[in-house]
Amino acid sequence: MLPRFATAMGAQVHVLRFVRGKYKGEEFPLGPEQKNFVVGRSSDVDLVLADDAVSRKHARIYGERGRMWLRDLGSRNGTTVNGDPVTRHCLREGDRLVIGASLISVAITDSSQVRMGWAGERKTTSSDAGSSSKSMSGSISDIPLVDVLQWLATSRKTGTLVIRNQDDSSTGHIYLREGMAFYATINANEAMEPEKALIRMLSWSNGNFGLENTEYEGTPPKQIRTSLGHVLMEAARQNDEIEHLAERYEVPRYTTEVTLVRPSKVRWRELKHEDLDLIQDLAEGRGWAFIMDTYVEDDLKLTHRLVDLKKRGLVTF
């Protein structure tokens, strides 16, 4: 007789791989012969997660129409897939789940290549305790910041998340208190609105992150007042609109060199006051990065403004 979670040789199975949290490094294969798995804190479910942020019966994973599905069972803290809360979702390879304080990736592999069984209920060893005290770190190309922040929020972590963007060598800091991001900076620029800094960091896709145990000293000049959920939704909206704009026009990036067109096709006195400020900063040698960092407007509005100025023949990039 096959072990409880074993499958026939050669079969393709979904595997839950625990990336962050108490069970980091564990795997839970979803065998085709047992098509219904309940995830929760209760000792009588199929996948036991001993985590106060997990409901007794948190979610169900089941096979239907040849696919594997996940359904939230009305859990207190909800179930997140790829940064969005879900009630029902068809599992695909590469999906990233947040259940309680666990960050889980979904893989599809041959059953002969997976480690059968579930060791997640093992007792903590001295080596486990040592590793858990270390700062978590990773690549934002493997684990997007939206997933990292949601995991930190669920885990109620306190500390400083440091992100290094390899595309423009910027360094961001997100300061957390019991999982709440209350302040953020990029390149230690305190003049930038913290919410704007956080939203920009969420657009980064190439770099590394690491959680440090250091806390923010003193009182930040400004604090993030909106909820993490609102910030994540706003970041997704802005990034989607910028990408949509990029499908129609060339759009400037943070490191883009912007120059004035001389002679100008439009008399400057015909411009709006806010556009005159932007033109003056460019004329005085301040670059696009300076404008993005110091202007109160969000990156989406500034991008729209610069694209419009280029269409009118005032700037080029």
Short mmCIF file of C-alpha atoms in Angstrom, two decimals:
data_model
loop_
_atom_site.label_atom_id
_atom_site.label_comp_id
_atom_site.label_asym_id
_atom_site.label_seq_id
_atom_site.Cartn_x
_atom_site.Cartn_y
_atom_site.Cartn_z
CA MET A 1 0.00 0.00 0.00
CA LEU A 2 1.30 3.46 -0.89
CA PRO A 3 2.05 6.00 1.88
CA ARG A 4 -0.74 8.45 2.66
CA PHE A 5 0.43 11.16 0.23
CA ALA A 6 2.22 8.94 -2.28
CA THR A 7 1.12 8.76 -5.90
CA ALA A 8 1.58 6.46 -8.81
CA MET A 9 5.01 6.65 -10.45
CA GLY A 10 5.23 9.07 -13.33
CA ALA A 11 2.12 11.08 -12.38
CA GLN A 12 2.27 14.88 -12.45
CA VAL A 13 1.30 16.32 -9.09
CA HIS A 14 0.91 19.74 -7.54
CA VAL A 15 3.30 20.40 -4.67
CA LEU A 16 2.98 23.09 -2.02
CA ARG A 17 6.47 24.38 -1.21
CA PHE A 18 6.81 26.46 1.94
CA VAL A 19 9.04 29.44 1.15
CA ARG A 20 8.68 31.49 4.34
CA GLY A 21 7.35 30.91 7.81
CA LYS A 22 7.57 28.20 10.45
CA TYR A 23 7.57 25.41 7.86
CA LYS A 24 10.10 26.90 5.46
CA GLY A 25 11.69 24.15 3.34
CA GLU A 26 8.83 21.67 3.75
CA GLU A 27 6.79 20.29 0.85
CA PHE A 28 3.25 18.95 0.73
CA PRO A 29 2.39 16.95 -2.45
CA LEU A 30 -1.24 16.92 -3.55
CA GLY A 31 -1.65 13.34 -4.73
CA PRO A 32 -4.31 12.59 -7.36
CA GLU A 33 -5.71 9.60 -5.47
CA GLN A 34 -6.77 11.79 -2.53
CA LYS A 35 -8.52 14.72 -4.15
CA ASN A 36 -9.64 16.62 -1.05
CA PHE A 37 -7.27 18.29 1.44
CA VAL A 38 -8.29 20.58 4.28
CA VAL A 39 -5.70 23.08 5.54
CA GLY A 40 -6.00 24.49 9.04
CA ARG A 41 -4.88 24.68 12.63
CA SER A 42 -7.04 21.81 13.84
CA SER A 43 -5.28 18.50 14.50
CA ASP A 44 -7.83 16.55 12.45
CA VAL A 45 -7.21 18.26 9.07
CA ASP A 46 -4.98 16.96 6.27
CA LEU A 47 -2.40 19.77 6.36
CA VAL A 48 -1.89 21.02 9.91
CA LEU A 49 -0.37 24.51 10.27
CA ALA A 50 0.23 25.27 13.96
CA ASP A 51 -0.20 29.01 13.56
CA ASP A 52 -2.56 31.33 15.47
CA ALA A 53 -3.16 33.30 12.26
CA VAL A 54 -4.60 30.15 10.63
CA SER A 55 -8.23 29.20 11.29
CA ARG A 56 -9.07 25.71 12.56
CA LYS A 57 -10.36 24.85 9.09
CA HIS A 58 -8.84 27.55 6.90
CA ALA A 59 -8.99 26.37 3.28
CA ARG A 60 -9.76 23.33 1.16
CA ILE A 61 -7.77 22.09 -1.84
CA TYR A 62 -9.58 19.66 -4.10
CA GLY A 63 -9.57 18.16 -7.58
CA GLU A 64 -12.32 19.03 -10.04
CA ARG A 65 -12.56 18.80 -13.84
CA GLY A 66 -8.94 17.64 -14.04
CA ARG A 67 -7.60 20.63 -12.12
CA MET A 68 -6.69 21.43 -8.53
CA TRP A 69 -8.68 24.18 -6.83
CA LEU A 70 -8.31 26.14 -3.61
CA ARG A 71 -11.30 27.45 -1.65
CA ASP A 72 -11.15 29.62 1.46
CA LEU A 73 -13.46 28.23 4.16
CA GLY A 74 -14.45 31.58 5.61
CA SER A 75 -11.16 31.91 7.50
CA ARG A 76 -10.63 34.82 9.89
CA ASN A 77 -7.54 36.22 8.10
CA GLY A 78 -8.37 35.08 4.60
CA THR A 79 -6.32 33.36 1.92
CA THR A 80 -4.19 35.31 -0.55
CA VAL A 81 -3.04 34.17 -4.00
CA ASN A 82 -0.52 36.23 -5.96
CA GLY A 83 -1.22 39.25 -3.79
CA ASP A 84 -5.02 39.14 -4.01
CA PRO A 85 -7.51 37.74 -1.47
CA VAL A 86 -9.50 34.85 -2.95
CA THR A 87 -12.49 32.72 -2.09
CA ARG A 88 -11.88 30.21 -4.92
CA HIS A 89 -8.90 29.82 -7.22
CA CYS A 90 -7.61 27.29 -9.77
CA LEU A 91 -4.06 26.41 -8.73
CA ARG A 92 -1.37 26.97 -11.36
CA GLU A 93 2.36 26.44 -11.30
CA GLY A 94 4.10 29.48 -9.88
CA ASP A 95 1.15 30.66 -7.78
CA ARG A 96 2.14 32.19 -4.44
CA LEU A 97 -0.19 31.54 -1.52
CA VAL A 98 -0.28 33.26 1.85
CA ILE A 99 -2.02 31.23 4.55
CA GLY A 100 -1.46 32.61 8.02
CA ALA A 101 2.25 33.31 8.43
CA SER A 102 3.25 30.86 5.69
CA LEU A 103 4.27 31.92 2.19
CA ILE A 104 3.80 28.97 -0.17
CA SER A 105 4.68 28.46 -3.83
CA VAL A 106 2.88 26.01 -6.09
CA ALA A 107 4.93 23.65 -8.26
CA ILE A 108 3.96 20.87 -10.64
CA THR A 109 6.39 17.97 -10.86
CA ASP A 110 6.69 14.23 -11.41
CA SER A 111 5.60 12.29 -8.34
CA SER A 112 8.89 10.39 -8.34
CA GLN A 113 10.74 13.68 -7.74
CA VAL A 114 8.85 14.81 -4.64
CA ARG A 115 9.51 13.97 -1.03
CA MET A 116 6.40 12.17 0.17
CA GLY A 117 4.77 12.82 3.53
CA TRP A 118 4.41 15.92 5.66
CA ALA A 119 6.96 16.73 8.33
CA GLY A 120 5.54 20.10 9.22
CA GLU A 121 4.50 19.08 12.73
CA ARG A 122 8.04 18.25 13.80
CA LYS A 123 9.37 19.78 17.00
CA THR A 124 11.63 22.79 16.71
CA THR A 125 15.29 21.88 17.00
CA SER A 126 18.15 24.07 18.16
CA SER A 127 19.25 24.54 14.54
CA ASP A 128 15.71 25.59 13.59
CA ALA A 129 15.66 28.14 16.39
CA GLY A 130 18.96 29.59 15.23
CA SER A 131 17.84 29.93 11.63
CA SER A 132 14.52 31.52 12.60
CA SER A 133 16.33 34.38 14.32
CA LYS A 134 18.21 35.29 11.15
CA SER A 135 16.95 37.99 8.84
CA MET A 136 14.79 36.68 6.01
CA SER A 137 16.08 37.53 2.55
CA GLY A 138 15.46 36.70 -1.07
CA SER A 139 15.11 37.89 -4.64
CA ILE A 140 12.14 40.05 -5.65
CA SER A 141 12.14 38.31 -9.03
CA ASP A 142 11.32 35.07 -7.16
CA ILE A 143 9.11 36.54 -4.45
CA PRO A 144 7.49 39.88 -5.39
CA LEU A 145 7.38 42.52 -2.67
CA VAL A 146 3.60 42.39 -2.53
CA ASP A 147 3.84 38.80 -1.25
CA VAL A 148 6.67 39.65 1.14
CA LEU A 149 4.69 42.53 2.68
CA GLN A 150 1.54 40.47 3.04
CA TRP A 151 3.49 37.70 4.73
CA LEU A 152 5.15 40.20 7.08
CA ALA A 153 1.75 41.71 7.89
CA THR A 154 0.25 38.33 8.70
CA SER A 155 3.30 37.40 10.76
CA ARG A 156 3.14 40.79 12.56
CA LYS A 157 6.87 41.33 12.06
CA THR A 158 8.71 44.36 13.41
CA GLY A 159 11.90 45.58 11.75
CA THR A 160 13.25 47.17 8.58
CA LEU A 161 12.79 45.65 5.13
CA VAL A 162 15.71 46.71 2.92
CA ILE A 163 15.25 46.44 -0.85
CA ARG A 164 17.99 46.97 -3.41
CA ASN A 165 16.81 47.63 -6.95
CA GLN A 166 19.37 46.32 -9.45
CA ASP A 167 17.88 48.29 -12.36
CA ASP A 168 18.83 51.74 -11.06
CA SER A 169 20.91 50.94 -7.93
CA SER A 170 18.30 52.52 -5.65
CA THR A 171 17.94 51.30 -2.08
CA GLY A 172 14.60 51.37 -0.31
CA HIS A 173 13.71 50.97 3.34
CA ILE A 174 10.27 49.94 4.61
CA TYR A 175 9.83 50.28 8.37
CA LEU A 176 7.42 47.86 10.02
CA ARG A 177 5.78 47.72 13.41
CA GLU A 178 3.89 44.49 14.14
CA GLY A 179 3.41 43.92 10.43
CA MET A 180 2.26 47.46 9.62
CA ALA A 181 4.37 49.53 7.20
CA PHE A 182 4.37 52.97 8.82
CA TYR A 183 7.24 54.66 6.94
CA ALA A 184 9.24 54.18 3.72
CA THR A 185 12.13 55.91 2.00
CA ILE A 186 14.17 55.49 -1.18
CA ASN A 187 17.85 56.46 -1.03
CA ALA A 188 17.21 58.01 2.41
CA ASN A 189 15.25 60.84 0.76
CA GLU A 190 12.98 62.11 3.53
CA ALA A 191 11.43 64.71 1.19
CA MET A 192 9.60 61.97 -0.72
CA GLU A 193 6.12 61.06 0.45
CA PRO A 194 6.44 57.67 2.23
CA GLU A 195 3.39 56.21 0.48
CA LYS A 196 4.83 57.29 -2.87
CA ALA A 197 8.13 55.61 -2.00
CA LEU A 198 6.36 52.39 -1.01
CA ILE A 199 4.26 52.31 -4.18
CA ARG A 200 7.36 52.84 -6.34
CA MET A 201 9.21 50.00 -4.61
CA LEU A 202 6.28 47.70 -5.35
CA SER A 203 6.98 48.24 -9.06
CA TRP A 204 10.55 46.97 -8.74
CA SER A 205 11.05 43.52 -10.24
CA ASN A 206 14.80 42.99 -10.24
CA GLY A 207 16.73 43.06 -6.99
CA ASN A 208 16.98 41.64 -3.51
CA PHE A 209 15.31 42.15 -0.15
CA GLY A 210 16.24 41.41 3.42
CA LEU A 211 14.50 41.91 6.76
CA GLU A 212 16.68 43.42 9.45
CA ASN A 213 15.80 43.43 13.13
CA THR A 214 16.60 47.14 13.49
CA GLU A 215 13.73 49.51 14.24
CA TYR A 216 13.23 53.13 13.17
CA GLU A 217 14.71 55.48 15.76
CA GLY A 218 12.73 58.55 16.67
CA THR A 219 9.64 59.80 14.85
CA PRO A 220 9.52 59.82 11.03
CA PRO A 221 8.75 63.18 9.37
CA LYS A 222 5.63 61.67 7.82
CA GLN A 223 3.88 58.34 8.26
CA ILE A 224 1.89 56.04 6.01
CA ARG A 225 -1.69 56.55 7.14
CA THR A 226 -3.53 54.24 4.74
CA SER A 227 -3.88 50.49 5.14
CA LEU A 228 -1.52 48.06 3.44
CA GLY A 229 -4.42 46.74 1.39
CA HIS A 230 -5.15 50.20 0.02
CA VAL A 231 -1.48 50.81 -0.80
CA LEU A 232 -1.23 47.47 -2.63
CA MET A 233 -4.36 48.22 -4.66
CA GLU A 234 -3.12 51.71 -5.55
CA ALA A 235 0.30 50.35 -6.53
CA ALA A 236 -1.33 47.76 -8.81
CA ARG A 237 -3.53 50.44 -10.39
CA GLN A 238 -0.63 52.82 -11.06
CA ASN A 239 1.66 50.12 -12.42
CA ASP A 240 -1.08 48.75 -14.69
CA GLU A 241 -1.84 52.22 -16.08
CA ILE A 242 1.84 52.98 -16.70
CA GLU A 243 2.25 49.69 -18.53
CA HIS A 244 -0.89 50.39 -20.56
CA LEU A 245 0.47 53.85 -21.43
CA ALA A 246 3.77 52.22 -22.46
CA GLU A 247 1.88 50.11 -25.01
CA ARG A 248 0.96 53.30 -26.89
CA TYR A 249 3.83 55.66 -26.19
CA GLU A 250 7.41 55.61 -25.05
CA VAL A 251 7.37 56.31 -21.32
CA PRO A 252 10.25 57.60 -19.16
CA ARG A 253 11.78 55.43 -16.47
CA TYR A 254 13.51 56.64 -13.34
CA THR A 255 16.94 56.80 -15.01
CA THR A 256 15.69 58.26 -18.31
CA GLU A 257 17.54 61.36 -19.54
CA VAL A 258 15.03 64.08 -20.42
CA THR A 259 16.06 67.16 -22.43
CA LEU A 260 14.22 70.26 -23.62
CA VAL A 261 13.47 70.73 -27.31
CA ARG A 262 15.08 73.92 -28.60
CA PRO A 263 13.56 75.89 -30.13
CA SER A 264 10.31 74.96 -28.43
CA LYS A 265 7.25 74.32 -30.58
CA VAL A 266 5.07 75.91 -27.88
CA ARG A 267 5.51 79.24 -26.11
CA TRP A 268 6.21 78.51 -22.48
CA ARG A 269 3.75 81.17 -21.34
CA GLU A 270 0.97 78.97 -22.76
CA LEU A 271 1.79 76.16 -20.32
CA LYS A 272 0.04 75.40 -17.06
CA HIS A 273 1.82 76.56 -13.92
CA GLU A 274 2.71 73.01 -12.87
CA ASP A 275 4.20 72.30 -16.30
CA LEU A 276 6.22 75.51 -16.13
CA ASP A 277 7.80 74.28 -12.87
CA LEU A 278 8.74 71.02 -14.54
CA ILE A 279 10.21 72.82 -17.57
CA GLN A 280 12.18 75.17 -15.32
CA ASP A 281 13.68 72.29 -13.35
CA LEU A 282 14.78 70.63 -16.59
CA ALA A 283 16.17 73.92 -17.91
CA GLU A 284 18.20 74.35 -14.73
CA GLY A 285 19.76 70.92 -15.11
CA ARG A 286 17.64 68.92 -12.69
CA GLY A 287 16.92 65.50 -14.12
CA TRP A 288 13.83 63.35 -14.32
CA ALA A 289 14.89 61.38 -11.23
CA PHE A 290 14.97 64.62 -9.21
CA ILE A 291 11.48 65.52 -10.40
CA MET A 292 10.07 62.09 -9.55
CA ASP A 293 11.64 62.19 -6.09
CA THR A 294 10.69 65.74 -5.07
CA TYR A 295 7.29 66.39 -6.64
CA VAL A 296 4.25 65.56 -4.52
CA GLU A 297 2.40 63.99 -7.45
CA ASP A 298 2.59 60.24 -7.83
CA ASP A 299 4.71 58.61 -10.52
CA LEU A 300 1.70 57.89 -12.73
CA LYS A 301 0.60 61.55 -12.92
CA LEU A 302 4.15 62.71 -13.56
CA THR A 303 4.58 60.13 -16.32
CA HIS A 304 1.37 61.29 -17.99
CA ARG A 305 2.55 64.91 -17.79
CA LEU A 306 5.92 64.20 -19.36
CA VAL A 307 4.43 62.07 -22.14
CA ASP A 308 2.02 64.92 -22.89
CA LEU A 309 4.89 67.45 -23.01
CA LYS A 310 6.75 65.21 -25.42
CA LYS A 311 3.67 64.88 -27.66
CA ARG A 312 3.50 68.70 -27.76
CA GLY A 313 7.13 68.93 -28.82
CA LEU A 314 8.52 70.46 -25.60
CA VAL A 315 10.79 67.64 -24.37
CA THR A 316 12.46 64.58 -25.74
CA PHE A 317 13.71 61.36 -24.13
#
